[in-house]
Structure formats: C-alpha cells, structure tokens
Amino acid sequence: MASSSLSMKSCMNATCGVSTSNSGGWKKGWALRSGDFAILCDNCGSAYEQSVFCEVFHSKDSGWRECTSCSKRLHCGCIASRSLLELLDGGGVNCTSCSGSAGAGSMNVDKTPNGFGKPKVDNNGELQSASANGHLAAETKLMQLGNCIDGIGTRSLLQLQSDETNGSYRKMKQEDILPPVGEIASTIFSNFNQASNASCQTAKPEIHRTVTAAKDLYESLAQTNLSMSLGSTLGNQNPFPGGVVDERVLSKASSPLQQGPRSRHLLPKPPKLALSMDANAGMVSQIRVARPPAEGRGRNQLLPRYWPRITDQELQQISGDPNSTIVPLFEKVLSASDAGRIGRLVLPKACAEAYFPPISQPEGLPLRIQDVKGKEWVFQFRFWPNNNSRMYVLEGVTPCIQSMKLQAGDTVTFSRMDPEGKLVMGFRKASSSIAMQDTQPSAMPNGVHSSESYFSGVFENLPIISGYSGLLQSLKGSTDTHFSALHSASGDISWHKSDKQEDKTRDGLLLPSLLVPERKRTRNIGSKSKRLLIDSLDAFELKLTWEEAQDLLRPAPSVKPSIVTIEDHDFEEYEEPPVFGKRSIFIVRSIGGQEQWAQCDSCSKWRRLPVDALLPPKWTCVDNTWDQSRCSCSAPDELAPRELENLLRLNKDFKKRKMSSSHQPTQEHESSGLDALANAAILGDVGEQSATAAVATTTKHPRHRPGCSCIVCIQPPKWEGEAQAYLHVQRLHDS
DNA sequence: ATGGTGCATGAGGCA
DNA sequence: GCCTCATGCACCATC
C-alpha cells in the first residue's frame, strides 16, 4: 500500500501510474484502510474531486449499476466510488443525492472518515445493517488481502467478518450469528443467482465469488429470519422479524449493536445434529427454524439451544385438530442418559420452570403428556436438589422413548396445545446424511433397535473414541472443537454388551498411553453428548481423518517387535504404542500408476517417493534415500507450482476414491477383513465377542485375554490390495 | 445379582 | 466464579 510519506510518489490510480518525486500537483483521493488517503496525480485527483473518477477510468469495467431513483450510473464495489452511493435495505443502490431525500432504509457505505468504519445504521434496519456491515467488512478484508485464496471457507470468511467488524459484533462467533447451514442454504443458492455485479470489481474472480457468497450469506439472514413467524404469532413480542433475538437482549430495550456481548444470541446456536439434518433438508420446503420460546415463566432465561426448532408441517401434524393451536415450548436433544434405560429425562432447568407446573417438593407431581400419536403418557415430573439449585427430571420416560424409537441424539420437543393447555411431546430423529451405519442390527444400550442410520447410534455404539478427539483434531489441524465420530467403515462390529461391559470397554480401550489423559478416560463419549453432538459433515471429515490416521500409524522407533504367527498371519507385537509418521499424499495418474509424495520438513519441497515408503514423523530431503538426485534440500523442486496444484487435486480424487471403495461390501475390498479387525480391536473390547471372524482371529492372539483390551493397527496399506498385510499388535494388556 | 433411587461430581458454558 | 446438566456411583430394595 502506498504511503503519502514516501518521497517518491506514484499515483494510486492503477490505470495511471504517474510516478514522480515532484511534491506539487498531488491530490487527495479516497480514504484508505490505513486511515490515510489515496494519493492521486493532478489529473486523476481532479476526476475524483468531480466524482467522475470511475466514469473516466473504470467505464469499461464491470460493476456498474444505476441509481434506483435517478438512474445515474454508479460503480459499485469500487473504492473510488464508495462515497457516491448508498446500498438500499431492499436491494439496489441510490446515489448519495437521491438517498439524501430517500430517508430511512438506506445505508451509506462510506460516511466514516476512514471509509471503512461502521456504516450508518438507520433505525429500522439494525439487523440488516449489521449484516451488511459484516459483509462489507468481509469484503473489505478480502480486498485487503489482495490475493486469491481459493477455497477459503465460509467459516474463515466469517471469522474475518467477526474479527474485523466494529463494535459489539466483534465478539460474535459465527455459530452465534448464523442460522444453521441448511437453513440458509436454500437462500444462499437462490441469492447466488441474483448476485450483484457490484461486488469487488477490483478483486480477482475467486475473491469476487467468495465475497459474493459471503454477501449472500448475510443477506440471507434477513430472509431466514423472516420465515420465523410463528413465535410472533404466539404472543412473542419480539420486535425483530421472526423474533430470533435473545429476549434477554430485548429486555434491555436497546439496539443489539449497543449490547455488546449480549447480542451473542442474536441467532440461536442450534444443536449440531439439527444442523446436520437441516443441511440435508436445506432444499426442501420445510425450513427448520429455531422458534423463539412461547410465553412462560422465566422464558427469558431459556437458552436458544432449547428453542423449539419445529417446522410448520410438524406443527400441523401434532395439532391435527384445526381448532387447537400448538405452542412450541422447547426441545431437547436426548443425551445417552436420557435415552438410556434409567428412564429419566433430564429437563433443562429453565424449561422445566418455565413451562411445567411449579413444584416445591422433590417428589414433584405426575404430568400427563400426549405424544404425537395421541397416546397419553404419565411421567413423574420432579427435581433433585443440586448445588443450591435443582435438577429437573421426567421419570418413567423409557416406554415412551422406546415407543418412539428414540435414541441419544434424537430430539424430543415439548409443545402445548391451546386452548386446552395440554402438553404434547413430539420427537425428531437425528438423521445422518452419510450412510454411516449401513450396519447389521445393533443392540443399543437402551435395547432399542433401529434399522435406520442414526447418528445417535454412532455415539451410543462407539463410546470409546472420546479420547481421540484431541488427537484427531490435531491431526486434522482444525481448530474446530466439534468432536467427530469414528466408526467402523466395514460396519460389521456388533456391540452386544451390557452397559457394564461397555463401560469397561470404554475405560480400557482408549489408547491410554498415546492419547488420553487419565482423567479423560473415565468419561465416555456419551457424556456431555449435547456438547459433543456433531453434524454429519464433521463426522465425515473425521472419518477421513481417521483413515488418514490409520495410514500414518508406525511402529514406535527403535522398538523391536516379537513375531507371532496366527493362522498364517504374521503379527508384529510391540511393547510400545504406535507413533504417527509423516503425512504424505497419494495420487493415481490418469495414465495409471500410483505415486506417493511428501513434503520436506526443512525446505518444504515435495519429493516423489515409492508408494510403499513409510516416513518417520520428521522427514527431510536428506532422508530421501530413494532418489539420489533429490536427497538434498538444495536439489531443485520436481514440481512446478501448477503441477503441485494438480498433484493436490489428484490426491483429493484419490482420497475420494479410497473413501468410496472403503464403503464397498467386504468381499470387494480385500483388506476389509483386516480393516474390520483393526477397527474392531481399536473400537471395542474384542475379547468377549466373536461377532466377526476378524475379531475371532484377534481373540486368538496369545497375549489376549477375555476382557482385556488391545490395539491392533493395520500395517499401512499396500496399494495393490495386498492381502497379506500383517498387523501390528500393540500390547496394552494390563497384565 | 440386578435394578432403582438419590445425590455427587465435574466438564463446559456463560457472565 | 457460578450455573447447568450429563453421568457416575453408592446405597437400598427386590428377585
């Protein structure tokens, strides 16, 4: 960025480029992000002063629109013309002269001294303006980046927005301000076609796309909000369309822009599973939105997490009777405890106190709740004293839960049927967009069998992986804390265990020395499931990551294995847990043949390796013993940047193909039996079950004892489908 | 031995 | 630092 302090000045009009040390004749142009002003030569400066800069220099560029009032041409998205136009709330632009008379409903893009400050916000459009502000900030930031970062994620972009936005929005997290992806997806796509050509004319196309997407994302917020009408009709006095603003904020009767952190619930953070479901349902007509809570005692304290996310269609189904009105009260994602056999459904305190009858004794009172089929259930609504507080539960819910075939991760909704005031209980199954469990029937801890693929099942069945989250996250290099689930790709693991056995498994089978702090191991995945719930995308990512992790497992260095032969398979048994080797990438060339590439830890150059090469955690060119011409960092790079790009793309394809092949039936995947073995052994206690041949094989390991735990790691894949892949058995038996 | 009950604990969220 | 809530677990009842 040029600075006015430079003695040698260049005109900042890119199409001019006059450069001189002459101190005279320079004019001040538009405001820069630095707070300075653009330096323009006399000629360009004059054009700017006369507000014809873009007409003169950008007339052939894209990004021109017309003032909705006087049809004057306006160059949108151009820094030189920012001060000449205003974005209208309803879309379109006005020139500043017209917008002066137009009054409210428009937002000046540049009325702050530096041109990038807070936009002027009118009284009617706080939300829209705020969003627009975010959009502008995002756009600004992207322009500031000035280079093309293909593939920048929305999350990153929004983080930029969050970081860059002034005022109270600075602290807002993306999740807090955005509705679930699915909810906005349709809006995004519909908006995408309407993308204004005003965006970012100076940016490269990729940036333009990203900015446009971000813009549309934010514009979609308003539309999404507008669909949330039910709450308003049900007595909610939320003045915001759709009432998605945290009512605690509203109670302060001031703008969210002035509320600072209070505005964090501007939009509710949805349960992750709901998000996942919505993502799939994003294109269908039924948009699931978080409805603001209906009236009730203390509803102001209701966390958005519990706001009912019930569709109009579902409401209609529940209601049945056209004379009745269904008032959605709250919902809760079932935890493992809730869905377990104890038959206690923990109620969010605020919800219980807001919508259920007041109780003063721990014994509580029986509560009649009707389910969607019209069947009436009687639960004991009670509480336990807990840390000077109360913990509310519904007791005796097991029959109801079972009749609905609900599992952990599914959602129960509570509504009230007016005018009778009858409580109605609905439910929503957690769905998975990927066939995570095209499985054999598995016995859930609560004894409920479901033939459907539910995420909850993943959690219920694979409780031991909680300890992996940190590891896998670090592998993934993600700061996203959503825990992602691990599963058996082959899906042939059965878990016919009692809870106690399962508990034992949970404790015993975590990779103790490798991954999990002692304390963590005592808790299972089911715990805090509400906080660990994930959307299917996360799980999918983790699935990839887990497979990658498998590929990266190496025997601990300098540890000599003992060889054990079981049924003609050689097992290398190590006394130390495995370590993770260096990550490499694999590709398949269109002409055939696989390649492995790895990046030097020292010079970052990519080197081609034999496909079966296993790299230690740290690897440099010096270790490239396979290619003497490139065994030094001084050796030239084998790949041009474009080739590298192609390489990465091929690797992506390779991974995709690998993923899909891992979902093939067992017989089509030669090593799947061993995969299953590894998965089974890692995921479960293999000692007491012989659900699969693979597990049975492991049971025969001489060191294995019923009830003990072991970890089996498949030798990193032999790419030709080598069936003789042997196993590394990490002996972690206690005694 | 199994199952139910009531409370304690502590992770995580939030102010 | 407080609050919520998921879950562990001790204790007791029952089979």
mmCIF file with all atom_site columns, N, CA and C in Angstrom, chain A residues 333-384:
data_model
loop_
_atom_site.group_PDB
_atom_site.id
_atom_site.type_symbol
_atom_site.label_atom_id
_atom_site.label_alt_id
_atom_site.label_comp_id
_atom_site.label_asym_id
_atom_site.label_entity_id
_atom_site.label_seq_id
_atom_site.pdbx_PDB_ins_code
_atom_site.Cartn_x
_atom_site.Cartn_y
_atom_site.Cartn_z
_atom_site.occupancy
_atom_site.B_iso_or_equiv
_atom_site.pdbx_formal_charge
_atom_site.auth_seq_id
_atom_site.auth_comp_id
_atom_site.auth_asym_id
_atom_site.auth_atom_id
_atom_site.pdbx_PDB_model_num
ATOM 1   N N  . VAL A 1 333 ? -32.246 -32.281 22.862 1.00 0.00 ? 333 VAL A N  1
ATOM 2   C CA . VAL A 1 333 ? -31.564 -33.401 22.227 1.00 0.00 ? 333 VAL A CA 1
ATOM 3   C C  . VAL A 1 333 ? -31.284 -34.435 23.299 1.00 0.00 ? 333 VAL A C  1
ATOM 4   N N  . LEU A 1 334 ? -31.706 -35.633 23.068 1.00 0.00 ? 334 LEU A N  1
ATOM 5   C CA . LEU A 1 334 ? -31.569 -36.665 24.084 1.00 0.00 ? 334 LEU A CA 1
ATOM 6   C C  . LEU A 1 334 ? -30.105 -37.009 24.312 1.00 0.00 ? 334 LEU A C  1
ATOM 7   N N  . SER A 1 335 ? -29.744 -37.034 25.562 1.00 0.00 ? 335 SER A N  1
ATOM 8   C CA . SER A 1 335 ? -28.406 -37.495 25.900 1.00 0.00 ? 335 SER A CA 1
ATOM 9   C C  . SER A 1 335 ? -28.453 -39.008 26.038 1.00 0.00 ? 335 SER A C  1
ATOM 10  N N  . ALA A 1 336 ? -27.291 -39.590 26.197 1.00 0.00 ? 336 ALA A N  1
ATOM 11  C CA . ALA A 1 336 ? -27.237 -41.037 26.404 1.00 0.00 ? 336 ALA A CA 1
ATOM 12  C C  . ALA A 1 336 ? -28.009 -41.408 27.659 1.00 0.00 ? 336 ALA A C  1
ATOM 13  N N  . SER A 1 337 ? -27.911 -40.574 28.667 1.00 0.00 ? 337 SER A N  1
ATOM 14  C CA . SER A 1 337 ? -28.637 -40.860 29.907 1.00 0.00 ? 337 SER A CA 1
ATOM 15  C C  . SER A 1 337 ? -30.138 -40.786 29.673 1.00 0.00 ? 337 SER A C  1
ATOM 16  N N  . ASP A 1 338 ? -30.529 -39.779 28.949 1.00 0.00 ? 338 ASP A N  1
ATOM 17  C CA . ASP A 1 338 ? -31.959 -39.595 28.707 1.00 0.00 ? 338 ASP A CA 1
ATOM 18  C C  . ASP A 1 338 ? -32.545 -40.807 27.972 1.00 0.00 ? 338 ASP A C  1
ATOM 19  N N  . ALA A 1 339 ? -31.778 -41.260 26.998 1.00 0.00 ? 339 ALA A N  1
ATOM 20  C CA . ALA A 1 339 ? -32.291 -42.345 26.166 1.00 0.00 ? 339 ALA A CA 1
ATOM 21  C C  . ALA A 1 339 ? -31.980 -43.716 26.747 1.00 0.00 ? 339 ALA A C  1
ATOM 22  N N  . GLY A 1 340 ? -31.242 -43.719 27.821 1.00 0.00 ? 340 GLY A N  1
ATOM 23  C CA . GLY A 1 340 ? -30.855 -44.986 28.427 1.00 0.00 ? 340 GLY A CA 1
ATOM 24  C C  . GLY A 1 340 ? -31.999 -45.630 29.178 1.00 0.00 ? 340 GLY A C  1
ATOM 25  N N  . ARG A 1 341 ? -31.652 -46.680 29.880 1.00 0.00 ? 341 ARG A N  1
ATOM 26  C CA . ARG A 1 341 ? -32.706 -47.459 30.500 1.00 0.00 ? 341 ARG A CA 1
ATOM 27  C C  . ARG A 1 341 ? -33.139 -46.924 31.855 1.00 0.00 ? 341 ARG A C  1
ATOM 28  N N  . ILE A 1 342 ? -32.444 -45.936 32.308 1.00 0.00 ? 342 ILE A N  1
ATOM 29  C CA . ILE A 1 342 ? -32.808 -45.411 33.627 1.00 0.00 ? 342 ILE A CA 1
ATOM 30  C C  . ILE A 1 342 ? -34.192 -44.791 33.583 1.00 0.00 ? 342 ILE A C  1
ATOM 31  N N  . GLY A 1 343 ? -34.563 -44.337 32.436 1.00 0.00 ? 343 GLY A N  1
ATOM 32  C CA . GLY A 1 343 ? -35.907 -43.794 32.305 1.00 0.00 ? 343 GLY A CA 1
ATOM 33  C C  . GLY A 1 343 ? -36.060 -42.395 32.847 1.00 0.00 ? 343 GLY A C  1
ATOM 34  N N  . ARG A 1 344 ? -34.950 -41.713 32.931 1.00 0.00 ? 344 ARG A N  1
ATOM 35  C CA . ARG A 1 344 ? -35.019 -40.335 33.416 1.00 0.00 ? 344 ARG A CA 1
ATOM 36  C C  . ARG A 1 344 ? -34.609 -39.397 32.288 1.00 0.00 ? 344 ARG A C  1
ATOM 37  N N  . LEU A 1 345 ? -35.435 -38.480 32.067 1.00 0.00 ? 345 LEU A N  1
ATOM 38  C CA . LEU A 1 345 ? -35.111 -37.466 31.074 1.00 0.00 ? 345 LEU A CA 1
ATOM 39  C C  . LEU A 1 345 ? -34.801 -36.181 31.825 1.00 0.00 ? 345 LEU A C  1
ATOM 40  N N  . VAL A 1 346 ? -33.579 -35.774 31.754 1.00 0.00 ? 346 VAL A N  1
ATOM 41  C CA . VAL A 1 346 ? -33.187 -34.534 32.431 1.00 0.00 ? 346 VAL A CA 1
ATOM 42  C C  . VAL A 1 346 ? -33.773 -33.361 31.665 1.00 0.00 ? 346 VAL A C  1
ATOM 43  N N  . LEU A 1 347 ? -34.468 -32.543 32.385 1.00 0.00 ? 347 LEU A N  1
ATOM 44  C CA . LEU A 1 347 ? -35.085 -31.379 31.755 1.00 0.00 ? 347 LEU A CA 1
ATOM 45  C C  . LEU A 1 347 ? -34.224 -30.154 31.998 1.00 0.00 ? 347 LEU A C  1
ATOM 46  N N  . PRO A 1 348 ? -34.050 -29.374 31.010 1.00 0.00 ? 348 PRO A N  1
ATOM 47  C CA . PRO A 1 348 ? -33.355 -28.100 31.237 1.00 0.00 ? 348 PRO A CA 1
ATOM 48  C C  . PRO A 1 348 ? -34.115 -27.322 32.308 1.00 0.00 ? 348 PRO A C  1
ATOM 49  N N  . LYS A 1 349 ? -33.365 -26.869 33.239 1.00 0.00 ? 349 LYS A N  1
ATOM 50  C CA . LYS A 1 349 ? -33.990 -26.217 34.386 1.00 0.00 ? 349 LYS A CA 1
ATOM 51  C C  . LYS A 1 349 ? -34.901 -25.081 33.955 1.00 0.00 ? 349 LYS A C  1
ATOM 52  N N  . ALA A 1 350 ? -34.373 -24.265 33.095 1.00 0.00 ? 350 ALA A N  1
ATOM 53  C CA . ALA A 1 350 ? -35.153 -23.093 32.690 1.00 0.00 ? 350 ALA A CA 1
ATOM 54  C C  . ALA A 1 350 ? -36.449 -23.520 32.003 1.00 0.00 ? 350 ALA A C  1
ATOM 55  N N  . CYS A 1 351 ? -36.361 -24.565 31.240 1.00 0.00 ? 351 CYS A N  1
ATOM 56  C CA . CYS A 1 351 ? -37.555 -25.031 30.538 1.00 0.00 ? 351 CYS A CA 1
ATOM 57  C C  . CYS A 1 351 ? -38.558 -25.605 31.525 1.00 0.00 ? 351 CYS A C  1
ATOM 58  N N  . ALA A 1 352 ? -38.042 -26.405 32.432 1.00 0.00 ? 352 ALA A N  1
ATOM 59  C CA . ALA A 1 352 ? -38.932 -27.023 33.409 1.00 0.00 ? 352 ALA A CA 1
ATOM 60  C C  . ALA A 1 352 ? -39.656 -25.954 34.225 1.00 0.00 ? 352 ALA A C  1
ATOM 61  N N  . GLU A 1 353 ? -38.912 -24.967 34.608 1.00 0.00 ? 353 GLU A N  1
ATOM 62  C CA . GLU A 1 353 ? -39.519 -23.927 35.438 1.00 0.00 ? 353 GLU A CA 1
ATOM 63  C C  . GLU A 1 353 ? -40.417 -23.011 34.630 1.00 0.00 ? 353 GLU A C  1
ATOM 64  N N  . ALA A 1 354 ? -40.126 -22.923 33.364 1.00 0.00 ? 354 ALA A N  1
ATOM 65  C CA . ALA A 1 354 ? -40.918 -22.002 32.551 1.00 0.00 ? 354 ALA A CA 1
ATOM 66  C C  . ALA A 1 354 ? -42.222 -22.623 32.088 1.00 0.00 ? 354 ALA A C  1
ATOM 67  N N  . TYR A 1 355 ? -42.193 -23.897 31.772 1.00 0.00 ? 355 TYR A N  1
ATOM 68  C CA . TYR A 1 355 ? -43.343 -24.460 31.075 1.00 0.00 ? 355 TYR A CA 1
ATOM 69  C C  . TYR A 1 355 ? -44.060 -25.578 31.816 1.00 0.00 ? 355 TYR A C  1
ATOM 70  N N  . PHE A 1 356 ? -43.423 -26.131 32.828 1.00 0.00 ? 356 PHE A N  1
ATOM 71  C CA . PHE A 1 356 ? -44.072 -27.191 33.557 1.00 0.00 ? 356 PHE A CA 1
ATOM 72  C C  . PHE A 1 356 ? -44.626 -26.626 34.861 1.00 0.00 ? 356 PHE A C  1
ATOM 73  N N  . PRO A 1 357 ? -45.540 -27.350 35.484 1.00 0.00 ? 357 PRO A N  1
ATOM 74  C CA . PRO A 1 357 ? -46.137 -26.816 36.701 1.00 0.00 ? 357 PRO A CA 1
ATOM 75  C C  . PRO A 1 357 ? -45.078 -26.615 37.793 1.00 0.00 ? 357 PRO A C  1
ATOM 76  N N  . PRO A 1 358 ? -45.235 -25.592 38.575 1.00 0.00 ? 358 PRO A N  1
ATOM 77  C CA . PRO A 1 358 ? -44.270 -25.370 39.655 1.00 0.00 ? 358 PRO A CA 1
ATOM 78  C C  . PRO A 1 358 ? -44.361 -26.484 40.687 1.00 0.00 ? 358 PRO A C  1
ATOM 79  N N  . ILE A 1 359 ? -43.233 -26.959 41.111 1.00 0.00 ? 359 ILE A N  1
ATOM 80  C CA . ILE A 1 359 ? -43.222 -27.976 42.161 1.00 0.00 ? 359 ILE A CA 1
ATOM 81  C C  . ILE A 1 359 ? -42.300 -27.514 43.278 1.00 0.00 ? 359 ILE A C  1
ATOM 82  N N  . SER A 1 360 ? -42.725 -27.797 44.468 1.00 0.00 ? 360 SER A N  1
ATOM 83  C CA . SER A 1 360 ? -41.930 -27.372 45.607 1.00 0.00 ? 360 SER A CA 1
ATOM 84  C C  . SER A 1 360 ? -41.282 -28.557 46.315 1.00 0.00 ? 360 SER A C  1
ATOM 85  N N  . GLN A 1 361 ? -41.835 -29.736 46.110 1.00 0.00 ? 361 GLN A N  1
ATOM 86  C CA . GLN A 1 361 ? -41.265 -30.911 46.747 1.00 0.00 ? 361 GLN A CA 1
ATOM 87  C C  . GLN A 1 361 ? -40.474 -31.723 45.721 1.00 0.00 ? 361 GLN A C  1
ATOM 88  N N  . PRO A 1 362 ? -39.392 -32.329 46.164 1.00 0.00 ? 362 PRO A N  1
ATOM 89  C CA . PRO A 1 362 ? -38.599 -33.134 45.233 1.00 0.00 ? 362 PRO A CA 1
ATOM 90  C C  . PRO A 1 362 ? -39.411 -34.241 44.570 1.00 0.00 ? 362 PRO A C  1
ATOM 91  N N  . GLU A 1 363 ? -40.418 -34.701 45.280 1.00 0.00 ? 363 GLU A N  1
ATOM 92  C CA . GLU A 1 363 ? -41.226 -35.780 44.702 1.00 0.00 ? 363 GLU A CA 1
ATOM 93  C C  . GLU A 1 363 ? -41.959 -35.305 43.447 1.00 0.00 ? 363 GLU A C  1
ATOM 94  N N  . GLY A 1 364 ? -42.214 -34.044 43.392 1.00 0.00 ? 364 GLY A N  1
ATOM 95  C CA . GLY A 1 364 ? -42.862 -33.495 42.211 1.00 0.00 ? 364 GLY A CA 1
ATOM 96  C C  . GLY A 1 364 ? -44.298 -33.957 42.058 1.00 0.00 ? 364 GLY A C  1
ATOM 97  N N  . LEU A 1 365 ? -44.701 -34.050 40.828 1.00 0.00 ? 365 LEU A N  1
ATOM 98  C CA . LEU A 1 365 ? -46.074 -34.482 40.559 1.00 0.00 ? 365 LEU A CA 1
ATOM 99  C C  . LEU A 1 365 ? -46.152 -35.198 39.215 1.00 0.00 ? 365 LEU A C  1
ATOM 100 N N  . PRO A 1 366 ? -47.178 -36.031 39.073 1.00 0.00 ? 366 PRO A N  1
ATOM 101 C CA . PRO A 1 366 ? -47.341 -36.708 37.783 1.00 0.00 ? 366 PRO A CA 1
ATOM 102 C C  . PRO A 1 366 ? -47.780 -35.721 36.703 1.00 0.00 ? 366 PRO A C  1
ATOM 103 N N  . LEU A 1 367 ? -47.239 -35.920 35.550 1.00 0.00 ? 367 LEU A N  1
ATOM 104 C CA . LEU A 1 367 ? -47.510 -34.996 34.455 1.00 0.00 ? 367 LEU A CA 1
ATOM 105 C C  . LEU A 1 367 ? -48.020 -35.788 33.258 1.00 0.00 ? 367 LEU A C  1
ATOM 106 N N  . ARG A 1 368 ? -49.162 -35.393 32.774 1.00 0.00 ? 368 ARG A N  1
ATOM 107 C CA . ARG A 1 368 ? -49.702 -36.071 31.592 1.00 0.00 ? 368 ARG A CA 1
ATOM 108 C C  . ARG A 1 368 ? -49.191 -35.385 30.333 1.00 0.00 ? 368 ARG A C  1
ATOM 109 N N  . ILE A 1 369 ? -48.607 -36.158 29.514 1.00 0.00 ? 369 ILE A N  1
ATOM 110 C CA . ILE A 1 369 ? -48.106 -35.616 28.237 1.00 0.00 ? 369 ILE A CA 1
ATOM 111 C C  . ILE A 1 369 ? -48.569 -36.525 27.109 1.00 0.00 ? 369 ILE A C  1
ATOM 112 N N  . GLN A 1 370 ? -49.086 -35.903 26.122 1.00 0.00 ? 370 GLN A N  1
ATOM 113 C CA . GLN A 1 370 ? -49.593 -36.666 24.975 1.00 0.00 ? 370 GLN A CA 1
ATOM 114 C C  . GLN A 1 370 ? -48.525 -36.730 23.890 1.00 0.00 ? 370 GLN A C  1
ATOM 115 N N  . ASP A 1 371 ? -48.416 -37.871 23.293 1.00 0.00 ? 371 ASP A N  1
ATOM 116 C CA . ASP A 1 371 ? -47.446 -37.942 22.199 1.00 0.00 ? 371 ASP A CA 1
ATOM 117 C C  . ASP A 1 371 ? -48.137 -37.638 20.868 1.00 0.00 ? 371 ASP A C  1
ATOM 118 N N  . VAL A 1 372 ? -47.355 -37.667 19.819 1.00 0.00 ? 372 VAL A N  1
ATOM 119 C CA . VAL A 1 372 ? -47.893 -37.243 18.521 1.00 0.00 ? 372 VAL A CA 1
ATOM 120 C C  . VAL A 1 372 ? -48.958 -38.190 17.995 1.00 0.00 ? 372 VAL A C  1
ATOM 121 N N  . LYS A 1 373 ? -48.938 -39.399 18.526 1.00 0.00 ? 373 LYS A N  1
ATOM 122 C CA . LYS A 1 373 ? -49.958 -40.344 18.076 1.00 0.00 ? 373 LYS A CA 1
ATOM 123 C C  . LYS A 1 373 ? -51.242 -40.184 18.878 1.00 0.00 ? 373 LYS A C  1
ATOM 124 N N  . GLY A 1 374 ? -51.202 -39.304 19.820 1.00 0.00 ? 374 GLY A N  1
ATOM 125 C CA . GLY A 1 374 ? -52.387 -39.100 20.629 1.00 0.00 ? 374 GLY A CA 1
ATOM 126 C C  . GLY A 1 374 ? -52.376 -39.915 21.914 1.00 0.00 ? 374 GLY A C  1
ATOM 127 N N  . LYS A 1 375 ? -51.371 -40.730 22.045 1.00 0.00 ? 375 LYS A N  1
ATOM 128 C CA . LYS A 1 375 ? -51.300 -41.539 23.258 1.00 0.00 ? 375 LYS A CA 1
ATOM 129 C C  . LYS A 1 375 ? -50.857 -40.671 24.431 1.00 0.00 ? 375 LYS A C  1
ATOM 130 N N  . GLU A 1 376 ? -51.476 -40.912 25.542 1.00 0.00 ? 376 GLU A N  1
ATOM 131 C CA . GLU A 1 376 ? -51.156 -40.097 26.711 1.00 0.00 ? 376 GLU A CA 1
ATOM 132 C C  . GLU A 1 376 ? -50.227 -40.856 27.653 1.00 0.00 ? 376 GLU A C  1
ATOM 133 N N  . TRP A 1 377 ? -49.179 -40.187 28.047 1.00 0.00 ? 377 TRP A N  1
ATOM 134 C CA . TRP A 1 377 ? -48.213 -40.776 28.964 1.00 0.00 ? 377 TRP A CA 1
ATOM 135 C C  . TRP A 1 377 ? -48.255 -39.994 30.265 1.00 0.00 ? 377 TRP A C  1
ATOM 136 N N  . VAL A 1 378 ? -47.955 -40.697 31.322 1.00 0.00 ? 378 VAL A N  1
ATOM 137 C CA . VAL A 1 378 ? -47.854 -40.008 32.611 1.00 0.00 ? 378 VAL A CA 1
ATOM 138 C C  . VAL A 1 378 ? -46.419 -40.160 33.115 1.00 0.00 ? 378 VAL A C  1
ATOM 139 N N  . PHE A 1 379 ? -45.770 -39.065 33.229 1.00 0.00 ? 379 PHE A N  1
ATOM 140 C CA . PHE A 1 379 ? -44.405 -39.057 33.747 1.00 0.00 ? 379 PHE A CA 1
ATOM 141 C C  . PHE A 1 379 ? -44.394 -38.378 35.103 1.00 0.00 ? 379 PHE A C  1
ATOM 142 N N  . GLN A 1 380 ? -43.438 -38.753 35.893 1.00 0.00 ? 380 GLN A N  1
ATOM 143 C CA . GLN A 1 380 ? -43.262 -38.049 37.164 1.00 0.00 ? 380 GLN A CA 1
ATOM 144 C C  . GLN A 1 380 ? -42.331 -36.870 36.924 1.00 0.00 ? 380 GLN A C  1
ATOM 145 N N  . PHE A 1 381 ? -42.861 -35.726 37.118 1.00 0.00 ? 381 PHE A N  1
ATOM 146 C CA . PHE A 1 381 ? -42.060 -34.510 36.969 1.00 0.00 ? 381 PHE A CA 1
ATOM 147 C C  . PHE A 1 381 ? -41.541 -34.139 38.347 1.00 0.00 ? 381 PHE A C  1
ATOM 148 N N  . ARG A 1 382 ? -40.266 -34.193 38.505 1.00 0.00 ? 382 ARG A N  1
ATOM 149 C CA . ARG A 1 382 ? -39.706 -33.963 39.831 1.00 0.00 ? 382 ARG A CA 1
ATOM 150 C C  . ARG A 1 382 ? -38.348 -33.298 39.740 1.00 0.00 ? 382 ARG A C  1
ATOM 151 N N  . PHE A 1 383 ? -37.775 -33.076 40.862 1.00 0.00 ? 383 PHE A N  1
ATOM 152 C CA . PHE A 1 383 ? -36.426 -32.482 40.833 1.00 0.00 ? 383 PHE A CA 1
ATOM 153 C C  . PHE A 1 383 ? -35.579 -33.072 41.938 1.00 0.00 ? 383 PHE A C  1
ATOM 154 N N  . TRP A 1 384 ? -34.303 -32.900 41.818 1.00 0.00 ? 384 TRP A N  1
ATOM 155 C CA . TRP A 1 384 ? -33.358 -33.209 42.898 1.00 0.00 ? 384 TRP A CA 1
ATOM 156 C C  . TRP A 1 384 ? -32.678 -31.909 43.263 1.00 0.00 ? 384 TRP A C  1
#
